[in-house]
Coordinates of C-alpha atoms in Angstrom, one line a residue:
M1 CA -153.2 38.2 61.1
A2 CA -157.0 39.3 59.5
Y3 CA -156.8 41.3 56.3
E4 CA -159.0 44.6 55.8
Q5 CA -160.7 44.4 52.7
P6 CA -160.0 47.8 51.0
F7 CA -163.1 48.0 48.6
E8 CA -166.3 46.3 48.8
S9 CA -168.1 45.5 46.0
A10 CA -172.0 47.1 45.9
E11 CA -173.6 44.1 43.8
P12 CA -173.2 40.4 44.3
A13 CA -171.2 38.4 42.2
E14 CA -173.2 37.1 39.3
S15 CA -172.8 33.4 37.4
T16 CA -172.2 32.0 33.8
E17 CA -173.3 29.0 32.1
H18 CA -170.0 27.0 33.9
G19 CA -171.5 27.6 36.9
D20 CA -168.2 30.3 37.4
T21 CA -169.1 33.3 39.8
A22 CA -167.5 36.0 37.2
A23 CA -165.7 38.8 39.3
P24 CA -167.6 42.2 40.2
K25 CA -168.2 45.0 38.3
R26 CA -167.0 48.4 39.6
S27 CA -169.2 51.2 39.8
G28 CA -170.2 54.3 41.1
P29 CA -167.8 56.9 43.0
R30 CA -164.5 55.7 43.9
L31 CA -163.8 55.1 47.4
R32 CA -161.4 57.5 49.8
P33 CA -158.0 56.4 51.0
S34 CA -157.5 55.5 54.7
G35 CA -156.7 57.5 57.1
K36 CA -152.6 56.3 57.5
Q37 CA -152.5 56.8 54.0
V38 CA -153.7 61.0 54.5
R39 CA -151.0 60.6 57.2
W40 CA -148.1 59.9 54.9
I41 CA -149.0 62.3 51.7
L42 CA -149.1 65.4 55.0
I43 CA -145.9 64.2 56.5
G44 CA -144.2 64.2 52.6
I45 CA -145.9 67.7 52.2
L46 CA -144.3 69.0 54.9
L47 CA -141.1 67.1 55.0
A48 CA -140.7 68.9 51.0
A49 CA -141.9 72.4 51.9
V50 CA -139.1 72.1 55.4
A51 CA -136.7 71.5 52.6
A52 CA -137.5 74.3 50.5
L53 CA -137.7 76.6 52.9
G54 CA -134.2 75.1 54.0
F55 CA -133.0 76.1 50.8
M56 CA -134.1 79.4 50.2
T57 CA -132.8 80.3 53.4
S58 CA -129.7 78.6 53.0
W59 CA -128.0 81.2 50.4
Y60 CA -127.8 85.4 50.4
T61 CA -125.8 88.1 48.4
I62 CA -124.2 90.4 49.1
D63 CA -123.8 93.8 47.2
D64 CA -120.8 95.5 45.6
K65 CA -120.9 98.1 48.2
Q66 CA -121.8 96.5 51.1
Q67 CA -120.2 93.7 53.8
G68 CA -121.7 90.8 55.6
V69 CA -121.6 90.3 59.0
L70 CA -122.2 86.3 60.0
T71 CA -123.4 85.2 63.1
T72 CA -124.1 81.4 65.0
F73 CA -126.3 81.9 66.9
G74 CA -126.0 85.3 68.2
R75 CA -122.2 85.0 67.6
V76 CA -120.3 86.7 65.1
T77 CA -118.5 84.3 63.4
D78 CA -117.1 85.8 60.2
V79 CA -117.1 89.0 57.8
V80 CA -117.6 88.3 54.2
D81 CA -117.7 90.7 50.6
A82 CA -119.2 90.7 47.9
G83 CA -120.9 88.1 45.9
M84 CA -123.1 84.4 46.8
H85 CA -122.5 82.9 50.0
F86 CA -124.3 80.3 52.1
K87 CA -125.4 80.2 55.4
L88 CA -126.7 77.0 57.7
P89 CA -130.7 77.7 57.5
F90 CA -133.6 77.6 59.8
G91 CA -132.4 81.1 61.7
I92 CA -128.5 78.8 63.0
Q93 CA -127.0 81.7 61.2
Q94 CA -128.0 85.6 60.2
V95 CA -126.0 87.7 58.0
Y96 CA -126.6 91.3 58.5
K97 CA -125.9 93.4 55.8
V98 CA -124.1 96.5 56.3
D99 CA -123.5 99.7 53.4
V100 CA -119.4 100.2 54.1
N101 CA -118.4 101.6 50.7
V102 CA -121.2 104.3 50.7
Y103 CA -120.7 107.8 51.9
Q104 CA -123.1 109.0 54.2
Q105 CA -123.5 112.4 55.4
I106 CA -125.0 114.6 58.5
E107 CA -126.2 118.3 58.3
L108 CA -125.7 120.3 61.1
G109 CA -128.2 123.7 61.1
Y110 CA -130.4 122.7 58.4
R111 CA -132.3 120.2 55.9
S112 CA -132.1 119.6 52.9
D113 CA -135.8 120.2 51.5
P114 CA -136.2 119.9 47.8
Y115 CA -139.6 121.0 48.0
T116 CA -139.0 124.3 49.8
E117 CA -138.1 127.5 48.1
T118 CA -134.8 127.6 49.2
G119 CA -134.7 124.3 49.0
Y120 CA -133.6 123.6 52.7
D121 CA -134.8 124.3 56.0
V122 CA -132.9 126.4 59.0
L123 CA -132.6 125.2 62.3
E124 CA -131.6 127.9 64.5
D125 CA -131.0 125.4 67.5
E126 CA -127.8 123.9 65.6
S127 CA -126.9 126.9 64.1
K128 CA -126.6 129.5 66.5
M129 CA -123.3 129.5 68.1
I130 CA -121.3 132.0 70.6
T131 CA -118.0 132.7 69.5
G132 CA -115.3 133.4 71.4
D133 CA -115.0 137.0 71.6
Y134 CA -118.9 136.6 73.1
N135 CA -120.7 137.3 69.2
I136 CA -123.4 135.3 68.0
V137 CA -123.0 133.4 65.1
N138 CA -125.1 131.2 62.9
V139 CA -123.0 128.3 61.2
D140 CA -124.1 125.6 59.1
F141 CA -122.0 122.2 58.8
F142 CA -122.1 119.4 56.0
V143 CA -119.7 116.3 57.5
E144 CA -119.4 113.0 55.6
Y145 CA -119.0 109.1 56.9
K146 CA -118.7 106.1 56.1
I147 CA -118.9 102.8 58.2
A148 CA -115.3 101.7 58.5
D149 CA -116.3 98.4 60.7
P150 CA -119.6 96.7 60.5
V151 CA -118.6 94.6 63.4
A152 CA -118.2 97.5 65.6
Y153 CA -121.4 99.3 63.6
L154 CA -123.5 96.9 64.4
F155 CA -122.5 95.7 68.0
S156 CA -120.6 98.1 69.7
S157 CA -123.1 101.0 70.1
Y158 CA -126.9 101.5 69.7
E159 CA -127.3 104.2 68.1
P160 CA -123.7 105.1 66.4
E161 CA -125.5 107.7 63.9
A162 CA -126.8 110.0 66.8
I163 CA -123.6 109.3 68.6
L164 CA -121.3 111.0 65.8
R165 CA -123.8 113.9 65.4
N166 CA -124.0 114.8 69.0
L167 CA -120.1 114.8 68.4
I168 CA -119.6 117.0 65.9
Q169 CA -122.1 119.7 67.6
S170 CA -120.2 119.3 70.2
Q171 CA -116.9 119.9 68.8
V172 CA -118.2 122.4 66.5
R173 CA -119.5 124.6 69.5
N174 CA -116.4 123.6 71.4
V175 CA -113.7 124.6 68.4
V176 CA -116.1 128.4 67.2
G177 CA -116.5 128.9 71.4
S178 CA -112.6 130.1 71.0
T179 CA -112.7 131.7 67.3
N180 CA -113.3 135.6 67.2
V181 CA -116.3 136.1 65.1
D182 CA -114.4 138.3 62.3
A183 CA -112.5 134.5 61.9
V184 CA -115.6 132.8 62.1
L185 CA -117.7 134.7 58.9
T186 CA -114.6 135.6 56.8
D187 CA -111.1 133.7 56.4
G188 CA -110.8 131.2 59.0
K189 CA -113.4 128.8 58.2
E190 CA -110.7 126.3 56.5
E191 CA -108.6 126.3 60.0
I192 CA -111.8 125.8 61.7
Q193 CA -112.9 122.5 59.3
M194 CA -109.6 121.4 60.3
Q195 CA -110.2 121.7 64.0
V196 CA -113.0 120.4 63.9
R197 CA -112.2 116.8 61.6
D198 CA -109.2 116.3 63.5
L199 CA -110.9 116.5 67.0
I200 CA -114.0 114.7 65.6
T201 CA -111.3 111.6 64.4
E202 CA -109.5 111.3 67.6
V203 CA -112.5 110.9 69.6
L204 CA -114.3 108.3 67.5
E205 CA -110.9 106.0 67.5
D206 CA -111.7 106.4 71.3
Y207 CA -114.9 105.4 70.9
D208 CA -114.8 102.5 68.1
I209 CA -118.4 102.5 67.2
G210 CA -116.8 101.2 63.3
L211 CA -117.5 105.0 61.7
M212 CA -115.0 107.0 60.1
L213 CA -114.8 110.7 59.0
I214 CA -114.3 111.9 55.4
D215 CA -114.8 115.6 55.7
V216 CA -116.7 118.5 57.0
K217 CA -117.6 121.7 55.3
I218 CA -118.9 124.8 56.7
Q219 CA -122.3 125.4 54.6
D220 CA -122.5 128.8 55.3
S221 CA -121.7 131.3 58.4
E222 CA -123.7 134.4 59.1
P223 CA -124.4 136.9 61.7
P224 CA -128.0 136.4 63.1
T225 CA -129.0 140.4 62.5
Q226 CA -129.8 141.6 58.5
E227 CA -127.8 144.4 59.9
V228 CA -124.6 142.6 61.1
I229 CA -124.9 140.6 58.0
E230 CA -124.4 143.9 56.2
A231 CA -121.9 145.4 57.6
F232 CA -119.8 141.7 56.9
K233 CA -120.8 141.6 53.4
A234 CA -119.3 145.4 53.3
V235 CA -116.3 144.3 54.9
E236 CA -115.8 141.3 53.1
T237 CA -116.3 143.8 49.6
A238 CA -113.6 145.5 50.9
K239 CA -110.9 142.5 51.3
Q240 CA -112.3 141.4 47.7
G241 CA -111.0 145.1 46.7
A242 CA -107.6 145.0 48.7
E243 CA -107.4 141.6 47.1
T244 CA -108.1 142.6 43.4
V245 CA -105.7 145.9 43.6
V246 CA -102.7 143.3 44.5
N247 CA -103.3 141.3 42.3
E248 CA -103.2 144.1 39.9
A249 CA -99.8 145.4 41.1
R250 CA -98.3 142.0 41.1
A251 CA -99.5 141.0 37.1
Y252 CA -97.9 145.1 36.5
Q253 CA -95.1 144.3 38.3
N254 CA -94.6 140.7 36.6
A255 CA -95.3 142.8 33.3
Q256 CA -92.3 145.3 34.1
L257 CA -89.7 143.2 35.8
P258 CA -88.5 141.6 32.7
Q259 CA -88.3 144.9 30.7
A260 CA -86.4 146.3 33.5
E261 CA -83.9 143.1 34.1
A262 CA -83.4 143.6 29.9
E263 CA -82.6 147.5 30.2
A264 CA -80.3 146.5 33.4
D265 CA -79.2 143.7 30.9
K266 CA -78.3 146.1 28.2
L267 CA -76.7 148.4 30.7
V268 CA -74.3 145.7 32.1
Q269 CA -73.0 144.8 28.9
N270 CA -72.2 148.2 27.5
A271 CA -70.2 148.9 30.4
E272 CA -68.5 145.8 29.7
Y273 CA -67.7 147.0 26.1
L274 CA -66.6 150.4 27.5
K275 CA -64.5 148.3 30.5
Q276 CA -62.8 146.4 27.4
A277 CA -62.9 149.2 25.4
R278 CA -60.8 151.2 27.7
I279 CA -58.2 148.1 28.9
N280 CA -57.6 147.8 25.1
E281 CA -56.7 151.6 25.2
A282 CA -54.2 151.1 27.9
V283 CA -52.6 148.5 26.0
E284 CA -52.3 149.9 23.1
Q285 CA -50.6 153.2 24.9
V286 CA -48.7 150.5 27.0
A287 CA -47.5 149.1 23.6
M288 CA -46.3 152.9 22.2
F289 CA -44.9 153.7 25.1
T290 CA -42.6 150.8 25.5
A291 CA -42.1 151.1 21.4
M292 CA -41.3 155.0 22.1
Y293 CA -38.8 154.8 25.0
T294 CA -37.3 151.8 22.4
E295 CA -36.0 154.3 20.1
Y296 CA -35.7 156.6 23.3
A297 CA -33.0 154.4 24.3
L298 CA -31.4 154.6 20.7
N299 CA -30.8 158.2 19.8
P300 CA -31.9 160.1 22.9
D301 CA -31.9 163.7 21.7
V302 CA -34.1 163.1 18.6
T303 CA -36.2 161.5 20.1
R304 CA -36.3 164.2 23.0
A305 CA -36.7 166.7 20.0
R306 CA -39.6 165.0 17.7
M307 CA -41.6 164.4 20.8
Y308 CA -41.1 168.1 22.0
Y309 CA -41.9 168.8 18.3
E310 CA -45.3 166.5 18.3
A311 CA -46.4 167.9 22.2
I312 CA -46.2 171.4 20.5
T313 CA -47.7 170.3 17.4
E314 CA -50.6 169.2 20.1
A315 CA -51.1 171.5 22.0
L316 CA -51.5 174.4 19.7
P317 CA -53.0 172.9 16.4
G318 CA -52.7 176.7 14.1
V319 CA -49.1 177.4 15.4
K320 CA -46.5 177.3 12.7
V321 CA -43.3 175.2 13.5
Y322 CA -39.5 176.6 12.2
I323 CA -37.2 174.3 12.4
D324 CA -33.9 176.4 13.0
T325 CA -31.1 174.0 11.0
S326 CA -28.0 177.1 10.9
E327 CA -25.1 175.7 10.9
S328 CA -21.7 177.6 10.4
G329 CA -24.0 181.2 10.4
V330 CA -26.4 180.6 7.8
S331 CA -30.2 180.0 9.3
K332 CA -32.6 177.7 6.8
L333 CA -35.8 177.7 8.3
L334 CA -38.2 174.6 8.2
P335 CA -40.6 174.3 6.2
L336 CA -40.3 177.8 4.0
D337 CA -43.6 179.5 3.4
S338 CA -44.9 179.7 -0.6
L339 CA -43.7 183.5 -1.9
S340 CA -47.4 183.8 -3.1

C-alpha cells in the first residue's frame, strides 16, 4: 500500500562533512489540512451543536401559578405542577404552560381605558338590554373566571374565552329580559347576579371547556335617557330616606325599650310586694280571729261585751262610754268624769 507524504520539503537536503544527508529545514507557511480532516472536524462541530440543542430543549420550568400540559407526538401524556421538569428533546415532547391560579376578567358593556377621562369606554351594543316590562336599560357586568382544567382549556375548544363571553351575554340578557326595570335599577341586582352566576355555571359544566366561573357583578345599571335617570335617582333617594327614618325609629325603640322594661319590672315587683303584704295581713287577721274565738269559747258573755264596746269605740271614736255596774240598786258609772 502506498502512503502519501503529507508534507514535502521545499529545498533539497544538504550534505554533511561525512557525506550524510541532513534533515530538511522547514521554512515558509504551514500547509492546509486534508479534506478528510476537515470533514471530521465539521462532523464533530455538528454533533456538539446537536447535543447542546438537545440538552437545552430537554428541561423546562413551570411557574407556581401555572400547570404544564405535556404532549408526546401531539398526544397528552401528563399534567405537571410547578417546578423544574425534563422531557424528550427535538419536539418529541412539547409543553404548554397554562395560568391556572390566576383570576381573569371579562368586561361586558364597557372596557377599562386609563387614558380616558372616565377611565373606561362604554359599549352600548353590549350594555343595552330590554327588561321584562319592555323598558330599555344599560347594564354593565364584571365577570371573574379561572382555568380549572388545562387539558380541556387547550384542546376541547378553539377559543374558550370567546365562548364564555358569548355565554355571559346570552344568560345576562335572558335574566334581565325576565326582570322588571325597577328591580334592575334599584334593589334587584343581587338576585340578578345570583341567577346569572347559576345559569352560566350550569352551562359551563355541559360545555366542558376548562373554565370555571368565580363571580358575576353588576358594575352599573341606568336608563338610556337623562330624564329617566333623574327620576330613578329621585326614587332611590326617597327609598334611602325611608330606610333612614326606619332606622332612626328602630334606634329610638331600642333606646326606650329598656326603660319601659325597667318600669314594667318595677311595677311587677311593687305588685308582688303589695300582694305579699295583703297575704300577711290576712294571715294576721286570721290569727287574731282564732285567738279571739278561743277566748270567746272560754267566757262568751265577757268576750261578747268587750267586743261590743270595742266596736262602739271604733265606730264612734269621740263618744264616752259609761259602764253601769249597778248591783242591789246602787249605780256606779265607769269611768267617772273629773269634778273639775
